[in-house]
Amino acid sequence: MESYKIDENGFYGEFGGAYIPEILYKTVENLRESYVQILESDEFRKEYHDLLKDYVGRPSPLYYAKRMSEKYGCRLYLKREDLNHTGAHKINNAIGQILLAKKMGKTRVIAETGAGQHGVATATACALMNMPCTVYQGALDVERQHVNVERMKMLGATVIPVETGNKTLKDATNEAIRDWCCNPADTFYIIGSTVGPHPYPDIVARLQSVISEEIKWQLEEKIGRNYPDYLMACVGGGSNAAGTIYHYIDDERVKIILGEAGGLGVDTGQTAASLQVGTVGILHGSRIKLMQTDDGQIVEPYSISAGLDYPGTGPIHCNLHDKGRAQVLAANDDEALKAAYELTRLEGIIPALESAHALAILPKVCEQFKHDDVVVLTVSGRGDKDLDTYLKYIDVMGN
Ligand SMILES: *Cc1c(COP(=O)(O)O)cnc(C)c1O
């Protein structure tokens, strides 16, 4: 049987690997040689799980959404990552990587951020662990996401606005990598999604796998079997989706449906649907599908949701898509907005705009569902941060 897990060389099918500058080779090699042993040690597991429980607030509930189930003709359960401390799944990863950094003797943390969600999660973990933290963010994003910038500053992080390129996520990432190249010995680079050179996608997937670990026993408790018929999640870089499917990735009884950001439409050029419009290339040290011109220049992605506008998708999902293991659909801006209002009005849950892209896939796939099919959909974050956007459309969406 085909496995979709990582292979011994750090690839998922033809995707992944570690394409890094020579100067980082030793640092990444050191991480590659030690991460599995650290993550699987009793000491790490205990510290990590204690923090997930008492600090993050896990386990996150698996909630049976009755009215949504009626609407879509299935048994729909929502995995409530929106209820975590700091409001999304990203904290699972940030806490894990900072513990890893400490165990490796690193004394300084850097991160890149786009919308600021990963920056806030990292700054939070650094405050908790008394670790100096520098966050690179495109100058345009610093302007657009100023509440998150204030949060990071309040948490004690140094936010460096990046003035090069389009002044967005890709440029912030380049700057973070530049910093890492200058300070490889003492600095740990906390990457926020299942992207970047091997072993980062595997580290992030393992840390987020607490999501599917919980889904297993929560389903056993609720329905008497530990697997669903369908798993659904949104994909930007791919971390909440990777965590949602981790323990089921080779279990073909479980179908996987992923929602990426269509923006104004997959064919409009204003999109972030990189699995559907992307071509194979190397970004951020990894061989993935990304949005690029014929001569290899990165195309700036567009989505109404700041957390989904990465120009590529991590190697795990590129492979799942390529092999047909996952069904990948795009949800456009207007469909995501509509889905966010629907969940709010039917269940009293205001989701993050990113998560709304998973919800917006439901009407596109519900014809596949049989009435007693169990569908688990991960609500990756809460919508407080998106309120301005939601209010802008309330006349259209909220009647
Ligand atoms: C960052 C973010 C995402 C997208 O990132 P993934 O790595 O694909 O999970 C999705 N939802 C929320 C709430 C986010 O903050």
Short mmCIF file of C-alpha atoms and ligand atoms in Angstrom, two decimals:
data_model
loop_
_atom_site.label_atom_id
_atom_site.label_comp_id
_atom_site.label_asym_id
_atom_site.label_seq_id
_atom_site.Cartn_x
_atom_site.Cartn_y
_atom_site.Cartn_z
CA MET A 1 0.00 0.00 0.00
CA GLU A 2 1.11 3.52 -0.80
CA SER A 3 2.13 5.61 2.22
CA TYR A 4 1.63 9.36 2.32
CA LYS A 5 3.97 9.81 5.26
CA ILE A 6 7.38 11.38 4.97
CA ASP A 7 10.13 9.18 3.49
CA GLU A 8 13.64 8.74 4.89
CA ASN A 9 14.99 11.55 2.68
CA GLY A 10 12.48 14.14 3.79
CA PHE A 11 10.19 13.88 0.76
CA TYR A 12 6.48 13.30 0.28
CA GLY A 13 6.39 11.75 -3.17
CA GLU A 14 8.23 14.25 -5.34
CA PHE A 15 7.66 17.13 -2.92
CA GLY A 16 9.64 18.43 0.05
CA GLY A 17 13.37 18.08 0.65
CA ALA A 18 15.74 20.74 1.97
CA TYR A 19 17.05 23.21 -0.62
CA ILE A 20 19.05 25.53 1.57
CA PRO A 21 22.10 27.77 1.34
CA GLU A 22 25.38 26.09 2.28
CA ILE A 23 25.77 28.29 5.35
CA LEU A 24 22.63 26.77 6.94
CA TYR A 25 23.55 23.20 6.15
CA LYS A 26 25.03 22.36 9.56
CA THR A 27 22.17 23.98 11.48
CA VAL A 28 19.45 22.20 9.51
CA GLU A 29 21.40 18.92 9.63
CA ASN A 30 21.68 19.26 13.39
CA LEU A 31 17.93 19.82 13.66
CA ARG A 32 17.24 16.89 11.34
CA GLU A 33 19.39 14.58 13.43
CA SER A 34 17.85 15.52 16.76
CA TYR A 35 14.19 16.44 16.30
CA VAL A 36 12.60 12.99 16.33
CA GLN A 37 14.47 11.92 19.42
CA ILE A 38 13.56 15.12 21.28
CA LEU A 39 9.91 15.17 20.22
CA GLU A 40 9.48 11.53 21.21
CA SER A 41 11.30 11.78 24.55
CA ASP A 42 9.22 11.36 27.71
CA GLU A 43 10.50 14.65 29.06
CA PHE A 44 9.43 16.65 26.01
CA ARG A 45 6.07 14.92 25.75
CA LYS A 46 5.23 15.60 29.36
CA GLU A 47 6.19 19.30 29.22
CA TYR A 48 4.41 19.76 25.91
CA HIS A 49 1.21 18.03 26.91
CA ASP A 50 1.05 19.77 30.30
CA LEU A 51 1.27 23.13 28.52
CA LEU A 52 -1.29 22.11 25.90
CA LYS A 53 -3.67 21.17 28.68
CA ASP A 54 -3.19 23.95 31.22
CA TYR A 55 -2.00 26.85 29.06
CA VAL A 56 -3.57 26.32 25.63
CA GLY A 57 -6.77 24.78 27.06
CA ARG A 58 -6.73 21.39 25.33
CA PRO A 59 -8.33 19.10 24.49
CA SER A 60 -10.35 21.31 22.19
CA PRO A 61 -13.99 20.17 22.02
CA LEU A 62 -15.34 18.03 19.20
CA TYR A 63 -18.77 19.60 18.80
CA TYR A 64 -21.75 18.00 17.09
CA ALA A 65 -23.24 20.79 14.95
CA LYS A 66 -26.88 19.79 14.81
CA ARG A 67 -28.33 22.50 12.60
CA MET A 68 -25.42 22.41 10.17
CA SER A 69 -25.77 18.60 10.04
CA GLU A 70 -29.42 18.92 9.06
CA LYS A 71 -28.55 21.44 6.39
CA TYR A 72 -25.80 19.33 4.79
CA GLY A 73 -27.28 15.86 5.23
CA CYS A 74 -24.56 14.26 7.35
CA ARG A 75 -23.37 14.06 10.95
CA LEU A 76 -21.09 17.10 11.15
CA TYR A 77 -18.63 17.49 14.00
CA LEU A 78 -16.55 20.64 14.41
CA LYS A 79 -13.05 20.39 15.89
CA ARG A 80 -12.88 23.61 17.86
CA GLU A 81 -9.32 24.95 17.48
CA ASP A 82 -10.91 28.40 17.71
CA LEU A 83 -11.18 27.89 21.46
CA ASN A 84 -7.41 27.64 22.01
CA HIS A 85 -5.45 30.35 23.79
CA THR A 86 -4.64 33.09 21.22
CA GLY A 87 -7.56 31.94 19.10
CA ALA A 88 -6.24 29.37 16.66
CA HIS A 89 -4.28 26.17 16.13
CA LYS A 90 -0.97 28.00 15.60
CA ILE A 91 -0.18 28.02 19.33
CA ASN A 92 0.12 24.18 19.31
CA ASN A 93 3.10 24.53 17.00
CA ALA A 94 4.68 27.61 18.60
CA ILE A 95 4.72 26.03 22.07
CA GLY A 96 6.20 22.83 20.70
CA GLN A 97 8.94 24.55 18.71
CA ILE A 98 10.00 26.77 21.59
CA LEU A 99 10.42 23.70 23.79
CA LEU A 100 12.45 22.14 20.98
CA ALA A 101 14.58 25.31 20.73
CA LYS A 102 15.30 25.20 24.47
CA LYS A 103 16.25 21.53 24.36
CA MET A 104 18.67 22.33 21.54
CA GLY A 105 20.30 25.05 23.64
CA LYS A 106 19.17 27.97 21.46
CA THR A 107 18.90 31.36 23.15
CA ARG A 108 17.07 33.48 20.58
CA VAL A 109 13.99 33.00 18.41
CA ILE A 110 13.08 34.48 15.04
CA ALA A 111 9.90 34.10 13.02
CA GLU A 112 8.23 35.46 9.92
CA THR A 113 4.61 36.45 9.85
CA GLY A 114 2.10 37.59 7.26
CA ALA A 115 -1.19 38.45 8.92
CA GLY A 116 0.52 38.33 12.29
CA GLN A 117 -1.18 35.21 13.66
CA HIS A 118 1.99 33.12 13.71
CA GLY A 119 3.91 36.15 15.01
CA VAL A 120 1.49 36.48 17.92
CA ALA A 121 1.63 32.74 18.69
CA THR A 122 5.44 32.85 18.64
CA ALA A 123 5.64 36.04 20.72
CA THR A 124 3.27 34.41 23.22
CA ALA A 125 5.38 31.27 23.51
CA CYS A 126 8.52 33.43 23.86
CA ALA A 127 6.98 35.52 26.64
CA LEU A 128 6.04 32.31 28.42
CA MET A 129 9.56 30.92 28.12
CA ASN A 130 11.46 34.19 28.61
CA MET A 131 13.11 33.94 25.20
CA PRO A 132 14.09 36.99 23.11
CA CYS A 133 11.97 37.10 19.96
CA THR A 134 12.33 38.94 16.65
CA VAL A 135 9.47 38.81 14.15
CA TYR A 136 9.88 39.83 10.51
CA GLN A 137 6.77 41.18 8.84
CA GLY A 138 6.30 42.89 5.47
CA ALA A 139 5.86 46.65 5.91
CA LEU A 140 2.53 46.52 4.08
CA ASP A 141 1.30 43.80 6.43
CA VAL A 142 2.52 45.78 9.45
CA GLU A 143 0.21 48.55 8.27
CA ARG A 144 -2.73 46.27 7.47
CA GLN A 145 -2.51 44.14 10.62
CA HIS A 146 -1.72 46.73 13.21
CA VAL A 147 -3.68 45.09 16.08
CA ASN A 148 -1.49 41.99 15.82
CA VAL A 149 1.61 44.20 15.67
CA GLU A 150 0.53 45.84 18.95
CA ARG A 151 -0.11 42.42 20.49
CA MET A 152 3.39 41.21 19.52
CA LYS A 153 4.96 44.36 20.96
CA MET A 154 2.98 44.06 24.18
CA LEU A 155 4.24 40.46 24.46
CA GLY A 156 7.79 41.80 24.26
CA ALA A 157 8.73 40.84 20.70
CA THR A 158 10.69 43.06 18.34
CA VAL A 159 8.75 43.49 15.11
CA ILE A 160 10.88 44.39 12.10
CA PRO A 161 8.96 45.82 9.12
CA VAL A 162 10.46 44.54 5.86
CA GLU A 163 10.61 47.19 3.13
CA THR A 164 11.83 45.05 0.23
CA GLY A 165 9.81 43.49 -2.61
CA ASN A 166 6.03 43.63 -2.24
CA LYS A 167 6.49 44.15 1.51
CA THR A 168 4.46 41.04 2.34
CA LEU A 169 4.98 37.50 3.65
CA LYS A 170 7.48 36.26 1.05
CA ASP A 171 9.74 39.25 1.72
CA ALA A 172 9.45 38.78 5.48
CA THR A 173 10.44 35.14 5.01
CA ASN A 174 13.50 36.10 2.96
CA GLU A 175 14.58 38.49 5.71
CA ALA A 176 14.08 35.87 8.44
CA ILE A 177 16.21 33.42 6.45
CA ARG A 178 18.88 36.11 6.05
CA ASP A 179 18.92 36.64 9.84
CA TRP A 180 19.15 32.86 10.37
CA CYS A 181 22.12 32.65 7.99
CA CYS A 182 23.92 35.31 10.09
CA ASN A 183 23.17 33.70 13.46
CA PRO A 184 22.82 29.96 12.90
CA ALA A 185 24.48 28.88 16.14
CA ASP A 186 22.28 30.57 18.74
CA THR A 187 19.06 31.27 16.81
CA PHE A 188 16.04 29.00 16.39
CA TYR A 189 13.79 29.80 13.45
CA ILE A 190 10.17 29.01 14.35
CA ILE A 191 8.28 28.34 11.11
CA GLY A 192 4.51 28.64 11.38
CA SER A 193 3.20 26.10 8.93
CA THR A 194 4.05 22.81 7.20
CA VAL A 195 6.41 24.62 4.85
CA GLY A 196 10.13 25.28 4.66
CA PRO A 197 13.04 22.85 4.35
CA HIS A 198 12.89 19.34 5.78
CA PRO A 199 12.49 18.67 8.72
CA TYR A 200 10.15 21.65 9.30
CA PRO A 201 7.04 20.25 7.58
CA ASP A 202 7.41 17.07 9.63
CA ILE A 203 8.05 18.96 12.88
CA VAL A 204 4.97 21.13 12.40
CA ALA A 205 2.79 18.18 11.34
CA ARG A 206 3.88 16.17 14.39
CA LEU A 207 3.18 19.08 16.73
CA GLN A 208 -0.23 19.73 15.18
CA SER A 209 -1.05 16.00 15.20
CA VAL A 210 -2.51 16.50 18.67
CA ILE A 211 -5.63 17.53 16.73
CA SER A 212 -6.20 14.10 15.14
CA GLU A 213 -4.99 12.30 18.25
CA GLU A 214 -7.88 13.93 20.08
CA ILE A 215 -10.34 13.37 17.23
CA LYS A 216 -9.66 9.62 17.54
CA TRP A 217 -10.68 9.24 21.16
CA GLN A 218 -13.37 11.90 20.98
CA LEU A 219 -15.08 10.05 18.11
CA GLU A 220 -14.73 6.74 19.95
CA GLU A 221 -16.49 8.35 22.89
CA LYS A 222 -19.25 9.95 20.81
CA ILE A 223 -19.99 7.47 18.03
CA GLY A 224 -18.30 4.26 19.15
CA ARG A 225 -15.68 4.16 16.40
CA ASN A 226 -12.45 6.11 16.21
CA TYR A 227 -12.54 7.31 12.62
CA PRO A 228 -14.82 9.54 10.55
CA ASP A 229 -15.93 9.08 6.94
CA TYR A 230 -14.64 12.52 5.96
CA LEU A 231 -12.08 14.99 7.27
CA MET A 232 -12.23 18.59 6.13
CA ALA A 233 -9.92 21.56 6.70
CA CYS A 234 -8.71 24.73 5.04
CA VAL A 235 -5.17 24.91 3.63
CA GLY A 236 -2.81 27.83 3.53
CA GLY A 237 0.63 26.38 4.22
CA GLY A 238 -1.16 23.29 5.49
CA SER A 239 -0.62 22.99 9.24
CA ASN A 240 -4.16 22.76 10.57
CA ALA A 241 -5.02 20.33 7.78
CA ALA A 242 -1.89 18.26 8.48
CA GLY A 243 -2.80 18.07 12.17
CA THR A 244 -6.38 17.10 11.34
CA ILE A 245 -5.41 14.20 9.06
CA TYR A 246 -2.13 13.08 10.69
CA HIS A 247 -3.33 9.84 12.27
CA TYR A 248 -5.60 8.99 9.34
CA ILE A 249 -3.32 9.82 6.45
CA ASP A 250 -2.86 6.19 5.37
CA ASP A 251 -6.36 5.07 6.44
CA GLU A 252 -8.30 4.93 3.17
CA ARG A 253 -11.62 4.52 4.97
CA VAL A 254 -11.27 8.22 5.73
CA LYS A 255 -11.73 10.62 2.83
CA ILE A 256 -9.87 13.93 2.93
CA ILE A 257 -11.30 17.18 1.58
CA LEU A 258 -9.24 20.37 1.59
CA GLY A 259 -10.38 23.92 0.94
CA GLU A 260 -7.93 26.44 -0.47
CA ALA A 261 -8.51 30.14 -1.06
CA GLY A 262 -9.95 30.88 -4.49
CA GLY A 263 -9.80 34.65 -3.94
CA LEU A 264 -11.86 36.30 -6.67
CA GLY A 265 -11.82 33.01 -8.62
CA VAL A 266 -9.26 30.37 -9.53
CA ASP A 267 -9.04 31.66 -13.12
CA THR A 268 -8.97 35.38 -12.37
CA GLY A 269 -5.31 35.77 -11.45
CA GLN A 270 -6.51 37.11 -8.10
CA THR A 271 -6.25 33.85 -6.17
CA ALA A 272 -4.28 31.87 -3.63
CA ALA A 273 -5.37 28.44 -4.90
CA SER A 274 -1.80 27.28 -5.39
CA LEU A 275 -2.59 23.55 -5.55
CA GLN A 276 -4.86 24.19 -8.51
CA VAL A 277 -3.02 26.93 -10.38
CA GLY A 278 0.52 26.39 -9.12
CA THR A 279 3.43 24.67 -10.82
CA VAL A 280 6.32 22.78 -9.29
CA GLY A 281 9.20 24.88 -8.03
CA ILE A 282 11.29 25.62 -4.97
CA LEU A 283 10.15 28.08 -2.34
CA HIS A 284 11.30 28.57 1.21
CA GLY A 285 13.71 25.61 0.85
CA SER A 286 11.09 23.10 -0.26
CA ARG A 287 9.97 21.56 -3.56
CA ILE A 288 6.26 22.36 -3.75
CA LYS A 289 3.51 23.64 -6.01
CA LEU A 290 3.63 27.41 -6.09
CA MET A 291 2.28 30.36 -7.99
CA GLN A 292 4.97 31.59 -10.33
CA THR A 293 5.49 33.15 -13.74
CA ASP A 294 7.02 31.17 -16.62
CA ASP A 295 10.44 32.47 -15.66
CA GLY A 296 10.06 31.52 -12.02
CA GLN A 297 9.09 34.82 -10.37
CA ILE A 298 6.68 34.39 -7.47
CA VAL A 299 3.18 35.65 -8.22
CA GLU A 300 1.69 37.58 -5.32
CA PRO A 301 -1.27 35.56 -4.04
CA TYR A 302 -4.61 37.15 -3.28
CA SER A 303 -7.30 36.14 -0.79
CA ILE A 304 -9.68 38.05 1.46
CA SER A 305 -8.18 35.92 4.23
CA ALA A 306 -4.72 37.08 5.23
CA GLY A 307 -3.81 33.68 6.68
CA LEU A 308 -4.32 31.80 3.42
CA ASP A 309 -2.38 33.97 1.00
CA TYR A 310 0.86 32.00 0.96
CA PRO A 311 2.00 31.61 -2.67
CA GLY A 312 2.46 27.85 -2.27
CA THR A 313 1.23 24.89 -0.25
CA GLY A 314 3.37 22.62 1.90
CA PRO A 315 4.78 19.38 0.43
CA ILE A 316 2.46 17.04 2.36
CA HIS A 317 -0.63 18.44 0.66
CA CYS A 318 1.05 18.80 -2.74
CA ASN A 319 1.57 15.06 -2.63
CA LEU A 320 -1.94 14.24 -1.35
CA HIS A 321 -3.36 16.36 -4.17
CA ASP A 322 -1.01 14.93 -6.79
CA LYS A 323 -1.85 11.31 -5.88
CA GLY A 324 -5.57 11.95 -5.56
CA ARG A 325 -5.59 11.02 -1.86
CA ALA A 326 -7.17 14.38 -1.04
CA GLN A 327 -9.94 16.14 -2.89
CA VAL A 328 -8.95 19.81 -3.20
CA LEU A 329 -11.51 22.53 -3.90
CA ALA A 330 -11.29 26.29 -3.86
CA ALA A 331 -13.67 28.58 -2.00
CA ASN A 332 -13.85 32.15 -3.25
CA ASP A 333 -13.99 35.24 -1.05
CA ASP A 334 -17.77 35.62 -1.31
CA GLU A 335 -18.38 31.93 -0.61
CA ALA A 336 -16.19 32.08 2.50
CA LEU A 337 -18.00 35.18 3.78
CA LYS A 338 -21.33 33.49 3.26
CA ALA A 339 -20.14 30.36 5.07
CA ALA A 340 -18.90 32.43 8.01
CA TYR A 341 -22.30 34.07 8.38
CA GLU A 342 -24.02 30.72 8.06
CA LEU A 343 -22.03 29.11 10.88
CA THR A 344 -22.56 32.19 13.02
CA ARG A 345 -26.33 32.16 12.53
CA LEU A 346 -26.86 28.39 12.70
CA GLU A 347 -24.48 27.50 15.52
CA GLY A 348 -23.48 30.75 17.24
CA ILE A 349 -19.81 30.34 16.30
CA ILE A 350 -17.96 33.15 14.50
CA PRO A 351 -15.13 31.40 12.64
CA ALA A 352 -11.86 32.87 11.35
CA LEU A 353 -12.04 33.78 7.68
CA GLU A 354 -9.49 31.06 6.97
CA SER A 355 -11.68 28.41 8.61
CA ALA A 356 -14.67 29.72 6.66
CA HIS A 357 -12.93 28.45 3.52
CA ALA A 358 -13.32 24.89 4.82
CA LEU A 359 -16.97 25.51 5.70
CA ALA A 360 -17.58 26.98 2.25
CA ILE A 361 -16.63 23.63 0.69
CA LEU A 362 -19.60 21.88 2.40
CA PRO A 363 -22.22 22.95 -0.19
CA LYS A 364 -19.86 21.81 -2.98
CA VAL A 365 -19.39 18.28 -1.64
CA CYS A 366 -22.51 17.51 0.40
CA GLU A 367 -24.04 15.51 -2.45
CA GLN A 368 -21.38 12.89 -1.74
CA PHE A 369 -22.52 12.52 1.87
CA LYS A 370 -24.81 9.73 3.01
CA HIS A 371 -27.13 10.69 5.84
CA ASP A 372 -25.22 8.88 8.58
CA ASP A 373 -21.74 9.76 7.29
CA VAL A 374 -19.57 11.32 9.97
CA VAL A 375 -17.79 14.47 8.82
CA VAL A 376 -15.18 16.15 11.01
CA LEU A 377 -14.34 19.71 9.99
CA THR A 378 -11.63 21.69 11.75
CA VAL A 379 -12.50 25.25 12.70
CA SER A 380 -8.89 26.43 12.76
CA GLY A 381 -9.50 29.77 14.47
CA ARG A 382 -12.00 32.30 15.74
CA GLY A 383 -13.26 35.32 13.90
CA ASP A 384 -12.62 38.21 16.31
CA LYS A 385 -9.68 39.32 14.19
CA ASP A 386 -11.87 39.39 11.09
CA LEU A 387 -14.74 41.42 12.47
CA ASP A 388 -13.97 44.53 10.39
CA THR A 389 -14.11 42.44 7.22
CA TYR A 390 -17.32 40.71 8.28
CA LEU A 391 -19.03 43.98 9.16
CA LYS A 392 -18.16 45.42 5.78
CA TYR A 393 -20.35 42.76 4.19
CA ILE A 394 -23.11 42.49 6.79
CA ASP A 395 -25.73 44.12 4.55
CA VAL A 396 -25.11 41.53 1.83
CA MET A 397 -24.57 38.50 4.04
CA GLY A 398 -26.47 39.01 7.25
CA ASN A 399 -29.80 40.12 5.64
C1 LIG B 1 -2.63 30.75 9.68
C2 LIG B 1 -4.00 30.23 9.72
C3 LIG B 1 -4.45 29.28 8.79
C4 LIG B 1 -3.63 28.79 7.63
O1 LIG B 1 -2.48 28.11 7.97
P1 LIG B 1 -2.32 26.54 7.84
O2 LIG B 1 -0.89 26.32 8.11
O3 LIG B 1 -2.72 26.15 6.46
O4 LIG B 1 -3.20 25.91 8.85
C5 LIG B 1 -5.75 28.78 8.92
N1 LIG B 1 -6.57 29.21 9.90
C6 LIG B 1 -6.17 30.13 10.81
C7 LIG B 1 -7.15 30.55 11.86
C8 LIG B 1 -4.89 30.67 10.75
O5 LIG B 1 -4.51 31.57 11.65
#
